[in-house]
Coordinates of C-alpha atoms and ligand atoms in Angstrom, one line a residue:
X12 CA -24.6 -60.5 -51.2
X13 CA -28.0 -60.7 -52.2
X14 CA -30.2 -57.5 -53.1
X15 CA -33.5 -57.8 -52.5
X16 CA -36.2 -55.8 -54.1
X17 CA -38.5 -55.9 -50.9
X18 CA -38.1 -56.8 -47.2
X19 CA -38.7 -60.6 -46.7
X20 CA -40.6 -60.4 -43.0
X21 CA -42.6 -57.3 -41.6
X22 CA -40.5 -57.1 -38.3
X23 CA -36.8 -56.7 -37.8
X24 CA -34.3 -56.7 -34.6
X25 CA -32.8 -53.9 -36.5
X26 CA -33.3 -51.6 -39.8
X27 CA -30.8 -49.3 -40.9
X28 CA -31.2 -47.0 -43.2
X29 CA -28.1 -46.2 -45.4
X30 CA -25.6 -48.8 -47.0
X31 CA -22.4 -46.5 -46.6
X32 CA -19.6 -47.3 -44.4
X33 CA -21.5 -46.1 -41.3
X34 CA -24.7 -48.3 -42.4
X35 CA -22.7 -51.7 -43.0
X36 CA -20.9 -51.6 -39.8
X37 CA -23.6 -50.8 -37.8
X38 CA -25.6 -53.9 -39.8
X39 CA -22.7 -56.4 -39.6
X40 CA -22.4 -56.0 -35.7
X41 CA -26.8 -55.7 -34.6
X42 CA -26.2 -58.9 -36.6
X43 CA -24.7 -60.7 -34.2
X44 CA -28.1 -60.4 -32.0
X45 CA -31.1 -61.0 -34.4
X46 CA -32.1 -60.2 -37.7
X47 CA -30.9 -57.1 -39.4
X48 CA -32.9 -55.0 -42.7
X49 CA -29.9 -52.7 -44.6
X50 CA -31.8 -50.7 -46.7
X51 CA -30.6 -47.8 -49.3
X52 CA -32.4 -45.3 -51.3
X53 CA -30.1 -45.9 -54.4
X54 CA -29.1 -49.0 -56.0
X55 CA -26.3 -51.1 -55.4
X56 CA -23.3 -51.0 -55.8
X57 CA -23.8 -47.2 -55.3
X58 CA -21.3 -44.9 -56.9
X59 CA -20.7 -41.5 -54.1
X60 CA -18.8 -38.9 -55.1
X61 CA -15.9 -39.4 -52.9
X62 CA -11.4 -38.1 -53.0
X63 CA -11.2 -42.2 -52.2
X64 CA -8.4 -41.2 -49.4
X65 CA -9.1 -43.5 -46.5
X66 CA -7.1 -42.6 -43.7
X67 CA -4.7 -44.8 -41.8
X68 CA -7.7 -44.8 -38.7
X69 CA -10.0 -46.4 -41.3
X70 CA -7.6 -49.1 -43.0
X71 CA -6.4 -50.2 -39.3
X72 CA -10.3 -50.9 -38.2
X73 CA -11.1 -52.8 -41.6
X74 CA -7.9 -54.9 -40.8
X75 CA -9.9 -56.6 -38.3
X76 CA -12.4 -57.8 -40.6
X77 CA -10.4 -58.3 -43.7
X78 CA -8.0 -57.2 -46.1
X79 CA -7.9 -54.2 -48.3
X80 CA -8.2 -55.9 -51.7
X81 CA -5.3 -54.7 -53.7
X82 CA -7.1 -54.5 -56.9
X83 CA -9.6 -51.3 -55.8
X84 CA -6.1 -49.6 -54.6
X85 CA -5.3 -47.1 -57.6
X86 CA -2.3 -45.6 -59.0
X87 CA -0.2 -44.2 -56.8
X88 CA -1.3 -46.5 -54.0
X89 CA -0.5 -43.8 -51.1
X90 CA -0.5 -39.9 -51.3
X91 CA 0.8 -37.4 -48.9
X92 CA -1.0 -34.5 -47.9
X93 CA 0.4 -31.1 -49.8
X94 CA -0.9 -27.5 -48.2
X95 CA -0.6 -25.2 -50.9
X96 CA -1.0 -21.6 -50.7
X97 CA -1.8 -20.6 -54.1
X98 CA -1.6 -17.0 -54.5
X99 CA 1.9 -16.3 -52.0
X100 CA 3.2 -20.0 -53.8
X101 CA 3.5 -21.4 -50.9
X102 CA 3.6 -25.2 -50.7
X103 CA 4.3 -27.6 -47.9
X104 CA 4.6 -31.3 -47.8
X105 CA 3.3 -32.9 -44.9
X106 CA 4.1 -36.5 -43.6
X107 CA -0.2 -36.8 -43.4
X108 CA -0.6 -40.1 -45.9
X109 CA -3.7 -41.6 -47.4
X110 CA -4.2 -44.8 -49.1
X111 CA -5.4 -44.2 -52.9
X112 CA -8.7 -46.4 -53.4
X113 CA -11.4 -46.2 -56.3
X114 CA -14.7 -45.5 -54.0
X115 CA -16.9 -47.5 -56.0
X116 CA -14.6 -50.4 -55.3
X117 CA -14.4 -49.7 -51.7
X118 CA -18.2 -49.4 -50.7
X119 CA -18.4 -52.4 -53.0
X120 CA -15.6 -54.5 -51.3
X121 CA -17.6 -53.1 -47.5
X122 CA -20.7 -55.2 -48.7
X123 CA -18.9 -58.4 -49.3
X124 CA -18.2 -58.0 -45.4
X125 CA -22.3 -58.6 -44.6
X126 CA -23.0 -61.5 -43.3
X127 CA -25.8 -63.3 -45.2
X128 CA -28.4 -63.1 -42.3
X129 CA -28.3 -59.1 -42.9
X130 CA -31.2 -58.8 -45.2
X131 CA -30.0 -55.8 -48.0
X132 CA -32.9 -54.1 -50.0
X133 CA -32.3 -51.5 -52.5
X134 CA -33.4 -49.5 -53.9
X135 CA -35.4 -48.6 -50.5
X136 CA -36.1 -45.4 -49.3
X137 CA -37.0 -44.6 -45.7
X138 CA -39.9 -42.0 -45.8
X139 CA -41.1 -42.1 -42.5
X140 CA -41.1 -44.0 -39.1
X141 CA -42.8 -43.2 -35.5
X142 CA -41.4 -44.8 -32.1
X143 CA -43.7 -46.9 -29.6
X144 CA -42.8 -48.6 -26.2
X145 CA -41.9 -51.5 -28.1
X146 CA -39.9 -50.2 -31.2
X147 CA -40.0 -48.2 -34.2
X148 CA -42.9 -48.3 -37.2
X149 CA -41.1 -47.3 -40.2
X150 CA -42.5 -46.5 -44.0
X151 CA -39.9 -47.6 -46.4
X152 CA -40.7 -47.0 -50.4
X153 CA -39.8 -49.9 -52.8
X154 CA -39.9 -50.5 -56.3
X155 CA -43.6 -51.8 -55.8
X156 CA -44.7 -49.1 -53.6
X157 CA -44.6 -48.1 -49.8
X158 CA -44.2 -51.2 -47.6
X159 CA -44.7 -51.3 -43.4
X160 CA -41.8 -52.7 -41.3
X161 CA -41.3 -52.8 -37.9
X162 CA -38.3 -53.0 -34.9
X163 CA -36.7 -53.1 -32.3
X164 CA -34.3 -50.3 -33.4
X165 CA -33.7 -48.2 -36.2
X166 CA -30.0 -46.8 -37.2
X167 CA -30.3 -43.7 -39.1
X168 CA -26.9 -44.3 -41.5
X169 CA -28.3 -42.2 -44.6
X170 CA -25.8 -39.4 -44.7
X171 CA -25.4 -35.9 -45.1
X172 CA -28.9 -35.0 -45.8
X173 CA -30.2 -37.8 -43.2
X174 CA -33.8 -38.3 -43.2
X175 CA -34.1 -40.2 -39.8
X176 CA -32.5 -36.8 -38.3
X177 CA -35.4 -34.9 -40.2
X178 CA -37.9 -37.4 -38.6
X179 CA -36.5 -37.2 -34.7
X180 CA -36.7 -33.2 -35.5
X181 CA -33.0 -33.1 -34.4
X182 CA -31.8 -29.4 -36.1
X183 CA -30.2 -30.2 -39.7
X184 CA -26.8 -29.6 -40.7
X185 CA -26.4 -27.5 -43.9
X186 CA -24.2 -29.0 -46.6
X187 CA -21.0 -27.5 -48.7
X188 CA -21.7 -28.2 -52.3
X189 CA -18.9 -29.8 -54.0
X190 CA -17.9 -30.4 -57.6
X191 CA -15.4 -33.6 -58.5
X192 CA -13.9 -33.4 -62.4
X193 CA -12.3 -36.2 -63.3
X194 CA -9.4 -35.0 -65.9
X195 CA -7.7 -37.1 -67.7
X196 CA -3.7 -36.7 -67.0
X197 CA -1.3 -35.7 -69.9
X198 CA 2.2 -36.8 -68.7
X199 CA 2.4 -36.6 -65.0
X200 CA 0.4 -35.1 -61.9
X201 CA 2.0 -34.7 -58.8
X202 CA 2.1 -38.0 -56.5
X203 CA 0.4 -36.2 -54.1
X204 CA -3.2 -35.3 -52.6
X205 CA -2.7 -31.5 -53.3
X206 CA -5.0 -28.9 -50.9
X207 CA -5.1 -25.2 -52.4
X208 CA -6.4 -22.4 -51.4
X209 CA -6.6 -19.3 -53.1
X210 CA -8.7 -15.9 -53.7
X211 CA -9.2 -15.5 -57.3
X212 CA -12.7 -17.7 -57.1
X213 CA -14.5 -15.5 -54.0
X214 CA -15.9 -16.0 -50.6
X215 CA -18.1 -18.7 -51.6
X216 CA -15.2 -20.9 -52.6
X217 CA -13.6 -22.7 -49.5
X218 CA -10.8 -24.6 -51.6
X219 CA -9.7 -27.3 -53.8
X220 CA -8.1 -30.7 -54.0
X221 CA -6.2 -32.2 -56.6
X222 CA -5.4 -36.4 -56.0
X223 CA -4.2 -38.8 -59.2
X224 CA -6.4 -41.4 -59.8
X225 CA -4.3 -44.0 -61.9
X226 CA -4.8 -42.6 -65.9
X227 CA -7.4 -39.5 -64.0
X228 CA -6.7 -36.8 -61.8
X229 CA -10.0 -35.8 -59.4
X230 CA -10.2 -32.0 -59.2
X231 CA -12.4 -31.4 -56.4
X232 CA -14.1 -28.0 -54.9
X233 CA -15.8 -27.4 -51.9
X234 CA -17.8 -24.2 -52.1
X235 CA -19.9 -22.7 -48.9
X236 CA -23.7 -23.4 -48.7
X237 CA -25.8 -22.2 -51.0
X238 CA -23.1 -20.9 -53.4
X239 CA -24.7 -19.8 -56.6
X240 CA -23.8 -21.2 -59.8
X241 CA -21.0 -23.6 -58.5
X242 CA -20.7 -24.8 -62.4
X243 CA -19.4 -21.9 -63.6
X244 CA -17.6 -21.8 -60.5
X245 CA -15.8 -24.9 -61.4
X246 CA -15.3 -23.8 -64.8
X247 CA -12.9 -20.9 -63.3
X248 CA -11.5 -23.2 -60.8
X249 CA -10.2 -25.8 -63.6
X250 CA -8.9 -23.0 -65.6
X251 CA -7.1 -21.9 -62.9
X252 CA -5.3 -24.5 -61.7
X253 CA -4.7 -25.7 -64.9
X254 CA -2.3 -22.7 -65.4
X255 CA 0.4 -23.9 -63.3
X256 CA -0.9 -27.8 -63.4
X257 CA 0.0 -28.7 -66.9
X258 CA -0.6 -32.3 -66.4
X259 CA -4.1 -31.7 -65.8
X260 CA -6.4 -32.8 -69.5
X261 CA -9.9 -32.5 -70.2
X262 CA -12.4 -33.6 -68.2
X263 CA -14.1 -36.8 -68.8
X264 CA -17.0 -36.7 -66.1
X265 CA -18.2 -33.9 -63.1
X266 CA -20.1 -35.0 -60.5
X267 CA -21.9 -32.8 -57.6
X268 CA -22.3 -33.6 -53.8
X269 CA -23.0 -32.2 -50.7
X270 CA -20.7 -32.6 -47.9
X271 CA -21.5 -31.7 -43.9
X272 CA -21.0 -27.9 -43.1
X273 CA -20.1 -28.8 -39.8
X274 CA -20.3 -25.2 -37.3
X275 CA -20.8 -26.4 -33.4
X276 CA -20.4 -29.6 -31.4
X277 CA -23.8 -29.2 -30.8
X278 CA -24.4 -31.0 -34.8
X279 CA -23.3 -34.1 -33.5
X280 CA -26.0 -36.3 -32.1
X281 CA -26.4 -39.9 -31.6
X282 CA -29.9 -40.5 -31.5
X283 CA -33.2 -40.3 -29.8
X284 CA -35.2 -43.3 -27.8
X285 CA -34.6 -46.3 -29.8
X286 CA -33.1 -44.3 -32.8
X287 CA -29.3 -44.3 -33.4
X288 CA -27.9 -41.9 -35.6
X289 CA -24.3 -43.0 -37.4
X290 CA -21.7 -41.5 -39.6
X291 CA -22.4 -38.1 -41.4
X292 CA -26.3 -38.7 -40.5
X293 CA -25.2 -37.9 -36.5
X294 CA -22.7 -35.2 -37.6
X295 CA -19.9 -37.6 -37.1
X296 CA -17.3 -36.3 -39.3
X297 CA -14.0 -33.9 -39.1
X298 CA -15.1 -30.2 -39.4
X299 CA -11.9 -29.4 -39.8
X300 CA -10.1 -32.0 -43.0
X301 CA -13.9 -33.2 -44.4
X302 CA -12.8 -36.7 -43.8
X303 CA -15.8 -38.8 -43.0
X304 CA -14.9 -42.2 -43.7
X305 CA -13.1 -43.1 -40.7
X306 CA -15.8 -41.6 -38.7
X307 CA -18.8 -43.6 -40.6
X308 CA -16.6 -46.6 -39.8
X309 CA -16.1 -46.1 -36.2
X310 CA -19.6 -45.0 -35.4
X311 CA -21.4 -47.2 -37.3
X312 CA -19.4 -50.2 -35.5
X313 CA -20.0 -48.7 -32.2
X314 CA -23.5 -48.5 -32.8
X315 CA -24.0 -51.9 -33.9
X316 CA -21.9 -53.5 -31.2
X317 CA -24.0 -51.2 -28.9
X318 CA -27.4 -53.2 -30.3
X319 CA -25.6 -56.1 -30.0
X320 CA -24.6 -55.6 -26.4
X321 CA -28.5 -55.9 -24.8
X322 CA -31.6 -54.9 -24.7
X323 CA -32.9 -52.7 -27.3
X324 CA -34.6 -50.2 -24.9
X325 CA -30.8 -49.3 -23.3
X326 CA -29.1 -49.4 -27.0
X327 CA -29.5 -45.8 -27.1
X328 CA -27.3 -45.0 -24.0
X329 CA -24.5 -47.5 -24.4
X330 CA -23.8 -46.0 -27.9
X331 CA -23.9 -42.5 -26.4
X332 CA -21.1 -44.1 -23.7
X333 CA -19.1 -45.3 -26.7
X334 CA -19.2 -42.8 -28.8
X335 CA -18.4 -40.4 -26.4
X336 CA -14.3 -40.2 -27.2
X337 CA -15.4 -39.3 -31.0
X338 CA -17.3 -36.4 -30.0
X339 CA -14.5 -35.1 -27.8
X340 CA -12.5 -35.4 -30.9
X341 CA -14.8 -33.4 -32.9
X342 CA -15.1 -30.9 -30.3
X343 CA -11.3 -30.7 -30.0
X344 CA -11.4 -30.2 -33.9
X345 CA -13.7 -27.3 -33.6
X346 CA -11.1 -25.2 -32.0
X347 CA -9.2 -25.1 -35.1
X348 CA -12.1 -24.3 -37.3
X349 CA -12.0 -20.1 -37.0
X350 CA -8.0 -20.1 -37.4
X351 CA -8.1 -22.5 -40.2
X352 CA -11.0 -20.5 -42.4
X353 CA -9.5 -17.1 -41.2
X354 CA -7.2 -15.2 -43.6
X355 CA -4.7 -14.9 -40.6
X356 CA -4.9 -18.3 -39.8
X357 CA -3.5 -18.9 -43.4
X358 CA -1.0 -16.5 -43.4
X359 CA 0.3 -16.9 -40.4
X360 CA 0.6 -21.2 -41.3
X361 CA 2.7 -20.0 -44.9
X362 CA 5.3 -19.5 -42.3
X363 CA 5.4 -22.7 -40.1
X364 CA 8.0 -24.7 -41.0
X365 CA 6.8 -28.3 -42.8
X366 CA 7.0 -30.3 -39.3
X367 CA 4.8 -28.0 -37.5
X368 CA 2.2 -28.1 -40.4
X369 CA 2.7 -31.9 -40.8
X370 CA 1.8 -32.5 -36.7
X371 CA -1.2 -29.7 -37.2
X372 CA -2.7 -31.4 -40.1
X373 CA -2.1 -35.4 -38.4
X374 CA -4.5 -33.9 -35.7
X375 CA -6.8 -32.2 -38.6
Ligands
FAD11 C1 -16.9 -34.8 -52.8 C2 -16.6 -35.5 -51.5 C3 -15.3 -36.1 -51.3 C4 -15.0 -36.8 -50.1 N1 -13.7 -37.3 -50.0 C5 -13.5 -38.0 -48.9 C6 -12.2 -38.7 -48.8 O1 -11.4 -38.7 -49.7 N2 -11.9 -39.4 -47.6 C7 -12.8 -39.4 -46.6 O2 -12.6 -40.0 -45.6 N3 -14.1 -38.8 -46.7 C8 -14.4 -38.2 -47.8 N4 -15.6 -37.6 -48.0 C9 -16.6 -37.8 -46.9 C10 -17.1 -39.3 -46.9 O3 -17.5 -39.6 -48.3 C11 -18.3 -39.4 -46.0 O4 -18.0 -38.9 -44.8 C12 -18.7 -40.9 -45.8 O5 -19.1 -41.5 -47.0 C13 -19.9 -40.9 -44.8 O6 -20.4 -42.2 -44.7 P1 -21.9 -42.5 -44.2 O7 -22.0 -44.0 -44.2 O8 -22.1 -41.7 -43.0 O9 -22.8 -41.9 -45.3 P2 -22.8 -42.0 -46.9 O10 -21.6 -42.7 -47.4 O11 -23.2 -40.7 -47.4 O12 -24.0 -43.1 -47.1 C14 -25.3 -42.7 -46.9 C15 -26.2 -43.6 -47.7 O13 -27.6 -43.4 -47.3 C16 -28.4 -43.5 -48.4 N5 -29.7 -42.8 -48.1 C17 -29.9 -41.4 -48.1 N6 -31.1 -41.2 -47.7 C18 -31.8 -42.4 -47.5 C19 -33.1 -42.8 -47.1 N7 -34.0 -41.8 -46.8 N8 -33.4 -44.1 -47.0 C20 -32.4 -45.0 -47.3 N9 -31.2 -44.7 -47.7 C21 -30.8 -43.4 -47.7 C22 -27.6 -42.9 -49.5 O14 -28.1 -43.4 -50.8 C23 -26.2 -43.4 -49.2 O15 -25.9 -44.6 -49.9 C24 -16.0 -36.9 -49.1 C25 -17.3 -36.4 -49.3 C26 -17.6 -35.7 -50.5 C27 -19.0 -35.2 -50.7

């Protein structure tokens, strides 16, 4: 794949802003019916600060366009899910596995999937864009300065903080901040992609995740929105967990994130007139586990085979029609939400036995 610096014509079938998961399926499929701009604010490869667990929904999609290269799978190549209740020491293995994958790798190994008719500028930032009868005007900044593009449809793929949502004034979704250390491991961590909660940190701490990463161990946080001084926070956290996680070394780099605060089905939207919004950018992601790849994969496919389907005016409605099982799944997952974050809902799951919280956490 090619990187351009600027967008080789001034009008487009399709521009989607965003080169993660949800942004290169949704290019690779509006490909199939004209000419596709991929755009992305950063430059690639892009390095998100990611656990790099892709669930068994995501690697069985991707099988259809290729395999997993072995060499971005890390060390140990699958984890199991582990619910541990850190102040009662409670800890439960569940049969909920993951395949192990370096991120970077990953998105790198998604490009290679672009066919070369997909036109990929980055660094590119969509600032702006307004719809007409016959498509969408949209402002992108470059490394030269603002340049004007044009099309029949625009896929808004760019995350979390989405600025297409911004644009269509659909309400934004607030963001969890998160912290990732990555420690280097003395001897041994656990095999497995640990989940902890505990008390000792405050209200404004939701909970951690500990997942080998080959010769590192990520030590991840996820802290409510607008948490003040999440540093520090993590500071405590590390110490913690270090206590009873002897295996756990220095860390070697932080990195900070935010991740959807997901609180109604009413976050998830697909789009507006000739504007499809995919992955996190729609609200497409588990409220409930914080796993978003799967969900950027599925939606962004579904909106590109939508594009790909017809005319551009009726885009719009066949994604809504296609997407429509995945927002019954996240509204099913909502249910869940008040018993999971409730302190009852925790104590009451130290006492399920591990099948029960194995079969809860597959439908997490
Ligand atoms: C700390 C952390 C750990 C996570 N761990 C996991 C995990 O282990 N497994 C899992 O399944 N999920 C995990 N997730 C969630 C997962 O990373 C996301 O759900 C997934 O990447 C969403 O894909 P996406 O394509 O919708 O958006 P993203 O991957 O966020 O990509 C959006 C892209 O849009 C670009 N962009 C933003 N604004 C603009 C703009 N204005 N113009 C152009 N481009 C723009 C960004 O640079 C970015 O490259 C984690 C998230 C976080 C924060």
């Amino acid at each position: 794949m090619q990187v351009l610096e600027t967008p080789r014509h001034d009008r487009y079938g399709t521009v989607v802003a965003g080169a993660g998961p949800a942004g290169i399926l949704a290019a690779l499929h509006a490909a199939t019916s004209g000419r596709v701009l991929l755009v992305d604010s950063s430059g690639l490869p892009r390095d998100k600060s990611c656990g790099g667990m892709l669930h068994h929904h995501t690697v069985r999609t991707l099988e259809r366009y290729d395999r997993i290269p072995p060499g971005i799978v890390l060390d140990p190549r699958t984890v199991h899910f582990r619910y541990n209740d850190w102040d009662r020491r409670i800890t439960k293995t569940t049969t909920l596995e993951f395949l192990n994958v370096s991120r970077a790798g990953f998105d790198e190994w998604l490009t290679t999937l672009l066919p070369d008719t997909v036109d990929v500028v980055a660094p590119c930032e969509l600032r702006d864009f307004r719809q007409s009868p016959s498509g969408v005007d949209i402002t992108l900044k470059t490394r030269d300065g603002d340049v004007a593009v044009s099309s029949d449809v625009l896929v808004g793929a760019d995350g979390a903080r989405s600025q297409v949502r911004r644009v269509l004034e659909v309400p934004s979704t607030a963001t969890y901040v998160t912290l990732q250390d990555f420690c280097t491991v003395q001897e041994s961590v656990a095999p497995v992609f640990d989940c902890i909660y505990m008390r000792d940190i405050g209200d404004q701490y939701a909970y951690s995740y500990v997942v080998p990463k080959g010769p590192t161990a990520i030590v991840g946080s996820v802290y409510y929105p607008k948490t003040k001084h999440p540093w520090e926070k993590q500071d405590l956290t590390l110490d913690i967990l270090r206590e009873r996680m002897p295996g756990l070394g220095p860390s070697v780099k932080r990195e900070a994130a935010a991740a959807l605060y997901l609180r109604s089905p009413d976050d998830v939207v697909c789009g507006r007139g000739r504007v499809l919004l995919a992955g996190e950018a729609g609200g497409f992601m588990s409220p409930t586990s914080g796993e978003g790849i799967s969900y950027a994969v599925n939606t962004g496919r579904l909106a590109g085979e939508a594009i790909g389907a017809g005319d551009a005016a009726g885009a719009l409605s066949r994604y809504a029609a296609a997407v429509e099982p995945v927002r019954r799944n996240i509204a099913r997952k909502f249910r869940w939400l008040p018993f999971m974050e409730s302190r009852a809902g925790k104590y009451v799951a130290g006492f399920m036995p591990e099948k029960l919280v194995s079969k809860v956490t597959e439908g997490l």
